[in-house]
Amino acid sequence: GQNIDQPTEMTATEGAIVQINCTYQTSGFNGLFWYQQHAGEAPTFLSYNVLDGLEEKGRFSSFLSRSKGYSYLLLKELQMKDSASYLCAALSNDYKLSFGAGTTVTVRA
Amino acid sequence: IAGITQAPTSQILAAGRRMTLRCTQDMRHNAMYWYRQDLGLGLRLIHYSNTAGTTGKGEVPDGYSVSRANTDDFPLTLASAVPSQTSVYFCASSDSETAEQFFGPGTRLTVL
């Protein structure tokens, strides 16, 4: 089966940086996705990594190490609107996404 | 329609009743998916369809069925609802199996 682990909750101050770690074990691997989900809303796509390394997209960056089965999402210059759940998801060999339970990030003033 | 829509937004259903959740996308995406989201468990794949006319089972398919008669529509049917099917259901679509998935707004289903 698939196993995706990420912390349940994180709290940070406005303007700070937060790093959300994710480890995965899947039947083969075709990439790692990060989604953002605000309370009561649908998940929205943030990033996709298939090769090792760091992908930067504005205030958000995502890192992947395939050999370690590890990824992280880095949120910089935190804003109140970044308070949300962040979902790590691994794409297996049969192209099915397996999601972690999500990390709830709370940004405090 | 812009993107992906789901109906109904929410529903309360008596156990044993049949229910169909509707999903429609206007992006001409090949692949469509149904997930359920439960507290502490994250999103779990119920069924998927890589292209019109084909469907496949996900992680938690029991008690659910789907059909994909055309590109745009992907309904999910609960033949005889049970309380454990109380959940938030999300439909999603993607251009290909490795592309980002776009999610609908969700259907909150309560089975009593």
Short mmCIF file of N, CA, C and O in Angstrom, two decimals, chain A residues 53-102:
data_model
loop_
_atom_site.label_atom_id
_atom_site.label_comp_id
_atom_site.label_asym_id
_atom_site.label_seq_id
_atom_site.Cartn_x
_atom_site.Cartn_y
_atom_site.Cartn_z
N GLY A 53 15.47 18.02 -6.42
CA GLY A 53 15.85 19.42 -6.39
C GLY A 53 14.73 20.32 -5.94
O GLY A 53 13.68 19.86 -5.50
N LEU A 54 15.01 21.60 -6.04
CA LEU A 54 14.12 22.64 -5.54
C LEU A 54 13.42 23.34 -6.70
O LEU A 54 14.06 23.75 -7.66
N GLU A 55 12.10 23.46 -6.58
CA GLU A 55 11.31 24.22 -7.54
C GLU A 55 10.76 25.44 -6.81
O GLU A 55 10.08 25.30 -5.81
N GLU A 56 11.06 26.64 -7.33
CA GLU A 56 10.60 27.86 -6.67
C GLU A 56 9.50 28.52 -7.48
O GLU A 56 9.61 28.65 -8.70
N LYS A 57 8.46 28.93 -6.77
CA LYS A 57 7.34 29.59 -7.44
C LYS A 57 6.84 30.70 -6.52
O LYS A 57 5.99 30.50 -5.66
N GLY A 58 7.42 31.87 -6.66
CA GLY A 58 7.04 33.00 -5.81
C GLY A 58 7.42 32.75 -4.37
O GLY A 58 8.55 32.39 -4.06
N ARG A 59 6.46 32.90 -3.46
CA ARG A 59 6.75 32.71 -2.03
C ARG A 59 6.81 31.23 -1.64
O ARG A 59 7.21 30.88 -0.55
N PHE A 60 6.37 30.35 -2.56
CA PHE A 60 6.33 28.92 -2.26
C PHE A 60 7.43 28.18 -3.03
O PHE A 60 7.65 28.44 -4.21
N SER A 61 8.08 27.24 -2.35
CA SER A 61 9.08 26.39 -2.99
C SER A 61 8.82 24.96 -2.57
O SER A 61 8.35 24.71 -1.45
N SER A 62 9.14 24.01 -3.44
CA SER A 62 8.99 22.61 -3.10
C SER A 62 10.26 21.88 -3.47
O SER A 62 10.87 22.13 -4.51
N PHE A 63 10.66 20.95 -2.60
CA PHE A 63 11.90 20.19 -2.76
C PHE A 63 11.58 18.71 -2.80
O PHE A 63 10.66 18.23 -2.12
N LEU A 64 12.36 17.97 -3.58
CA LEU A 64 12.18 16.52 -3.66
C LEU A 64 13.52 15.81 -3.60
O LEU A 64 14.48 16.23 -4.28
N SER A 65 13.57 14.72 -2.82
CA SER A 65 14.69 13.78 -2.86
C SER A 65 14.09 12.40 -3.08
O SER A 65 13.49 11.82 -2.17
N ARG A 66 14.24 11.87 -4.28
CA ARG A 66 13.65 10.57 -4.61
C ARG A 66 14.34 9.44 -3.84
O ARG A 66 13.67 8.51 -3.40
N SER A 67 15.64 9.55 -3.66
CA SER A 67 16.36 8.48 -2.97
C SER A 67 15.96 8.36 -1.51
O SER A 67 15.97 7.27 -0.93
N LYS A 68 15.54 9.47 -0.92
CA LYS A 68 15.14 9.47 0.49
C LYS A 68 13.63 9.38 0.67
O LYS A 68 13.15 9.30 1.80
N GLY A 69 12.87 9.41 -0.43
CA GLY A 69 11.41 9.40 -0.30
C GLY A 69 10.92 10.58 0.51
O GLY A 69 10.06 10.44 1.40
N TYR A 70 11.43 11.75 0.19
CA TYR A 70 11.22 12.93 1.04
C TYR A 70 10.97 14.17 0.19
O TYR A 70 11.60 14.38 -0.85
N SER A 71 10.05 14.98 0.67
CA SER A 71 9.76 16.26 0.04
C SER A 71 9.46 17.28 1.13
O SER A 71 9.11 16.92 2.26
N TYR A 72 9.64 18.53 0.81
CA TYR A 72 9.14 19.58 1.70
C TYR A 72 8.57 20.73 0.89
O TYR A 72 8.94 20.96 -0.26
N LEU A 73 7.64 21.43 1.52
CA LEU A 73 7.05 22.65 0.98
C LEU A 73 7.49 23.79 1.88
O LEU A 73 7.32 23.72 3.09
N LEU A 74 8.06 24.81 1.27
CA LEU A 74 8.57 25.96 2.02
C LEU A 74 7.69 27.17 1.72
O LEU A 74 7.51 27.54 0.55
N LEU A 75 7.14 27.74 2.76
CA LEU A 75 6.31 28.93 2.61
C LEU A 75 7.05 30.12 3.21
O LEU A 75 7.35 30.12 4.41
N LYS A 76 7.36 31.11 2.40
CA LYS A 76 8.12 32.26 2.85
C LYS A 76 7.21 33.48 3.01
O LYS A 76 6.14 33.55 2.40
N GLU A 77 7.67 34.44 3.81
CA GLU A 77 6.93 35.70 4.01
C GLU A 77 5.45 35.42 4.26
O GLU A 77 4.56 35.91 3.57
N LEU A 78 5.21 34.61 5.27
CA LEU A 78 3.86 34.14 5.56
C LEU A 78 2.86 35.28 5.69
O LEU A 78 3.14 36.32 6.30
N GLN A 79 1.69 35.04 5.10
CA GLN A 79 0.58 35.98 5.20
C GLN A 79 -0.60 35.27 5.87
O GLN A 79 -0.68 34.04 5.86
N MET A 80 -1.52 36.07 6.41
CA MET A 80 -2.67 35.48 7.11
C MET A 80 -3.45 34.56 6.17
O MET A 80 -3.95 33.51 6.59
N LYS A 81 -3.51 34.91 4.89
CA LYS A 81 -4.27 34.10 3.93
C LYS A 81 -3.63 32.74 3.67
O LYS A 81 -4.24 31.87 3.03
N ASP A 82 -2.38 32.53 4.15
CA ASP A 82 -1.73 31.24 3.99
C ASP A 82 -2.21 30.21 5.01
O ASP A 82 -1.84 29.03 4.93
N SER A 83 -3.01 30.64 5.98
CA SER A 83 -3.60 29.71 6.94
C SER A 83 -4.51 28.76 6.17
O SER A 83 -5.51 29.16 5.59
N ALA A 84 -4.14 27.47 6.18
CA ALA A 84 -4.84 26.48 5.36
C ALA A 84 -4.25 25.11 5.68
O ALA A 84 -3.30 25.00 6.45
N SER A 85 -4.82 24.10 5.04
CA SER A 85 -4.25 22.77 5.12
C SER A 85 -3.43 22.53 3.87
O SER A 85 -3.84 22.92 2.76
N TYR A 86 -2.25 21.91 4.02
CA TYR A 86 -1.37 21.63 2.89
C TYR A 86 -1.24 20.13 2.73
O TYR A 86 -0.86 19.42 3.67
N LEU A 87 -1.58 19.66 1.54
CA LEU A 87 -1.67 18.23 1.28
C LEU A 87 -0.51 17.78 0.41
O LEU A 87 -0.27 18.33 -0.66
N CYS A 88 0.20 16.77 0.89
CA CYS A 88 1.27 16.13 0.14
C CYS A 88 0.66 14.92 -0.56
O CYS A 88 -0.13 14.18 0.05
N ALA A 89 0.99 14.69 -1.83
CA ALA A 89 0.42 13.57 -2.56
C ALA A 89 1.45 12.98 -3.50
O ALA A 89 2.09 13.71 -4.27
N ALA A 90 1.61 11.66 -3.47
CA ALA A 90 2.57 10.97 -4.31
C ALA A 90 1.85 10.22 -5.42
O ALA A 90 0.81 9.59 -5.17
N LEU A 91 2.40 10.30 -6.63
CA LEU A 91 1.82 9.62 -7.79
C LEU A 91 2.55 8.31 -7.99
O LEU A 91 3.77 8.29 -8.21
N SER A 92 1.82 7.20 -7.94
CA SER A 92 2.46 5.89 -8.02
C SER A 92 2.63 5.45 -9.47
O SER A 92 2.26 6.16 -10.40
N ASN A 93 3.20 4.26 -9.65
CA ASN A 93 3.46 3.73 -10.99
C ASN A 93 2.21 3.56 -11.82
O ASN A 93 2.26 3.64 -13.05
N ASP A 94 1.08 3.29 -11.17
CA ASP A 94 -0.18 3.15 -11.90
C ASP A 94 -0.94 4.48 -11.96
O ASP A 94 -2.14 4.49 -12.23
N TYR A 95 -0.21 5.57 -11.71
CA TYR A 95 -0.74 6.93 -11.90
C TYR A 95 -1.92 7.25 -11.00
O TYR A 95 -2.81 8.00 -11.37
N LYS A 96 -1.92 6.68 -9.80
CA LYS A 96 -2.93 7.03 -8.81
C LYS A 96 -2.27 7.90 -7.75
O LYS A 96 -1.16 7.62 -7.30
N LEU A 97 -2.98 8.97 -7.35
CA LEU A 97 -2.47 9.86 -6.32
C LEU A 97 -2.84 9.34 -4.94
O LEU A 97 -4.02 9.03 -4.68
N SER A 98 -1.84 9.28 -4.06
CA SER A 98 -2.10 8.95 -2.66
C SER A 98 -1.79 10.18 -1.83
O SER A 98 -0.69 10.74 -1.92
N PHE A 99 -2.77 10.61 -1.05
CA PHE A 99 -2.64 11.84 -0.27
C PHE A 99 -2.27 11.56 1.18
O PHE A 99 -2.75 10.59 1.78
N GLY A 100 -1.47 12.45 1.75
CA GLY A 100 -1.30 12.47 3.18
C GLY A 100 -2.53 13.08 3.82
O GLY A 100 -3.41 13.62 3.14
N ALA A 101 -2.59 13.02 5.14
CA ALA A 101 -3.76 13.53 5.87
C ALA A 101 -3.81 15.05 5.90
O ALA A 101 -4.83 15.63 6.26
N GLY A 102 -2.70 15.69 5.52
CA GLY A 102 -2.67 17.15 5.48
C GLY A 102 -2.04 17.77 6.70
O GLY A 102 -2.11 17.21 7.81
#
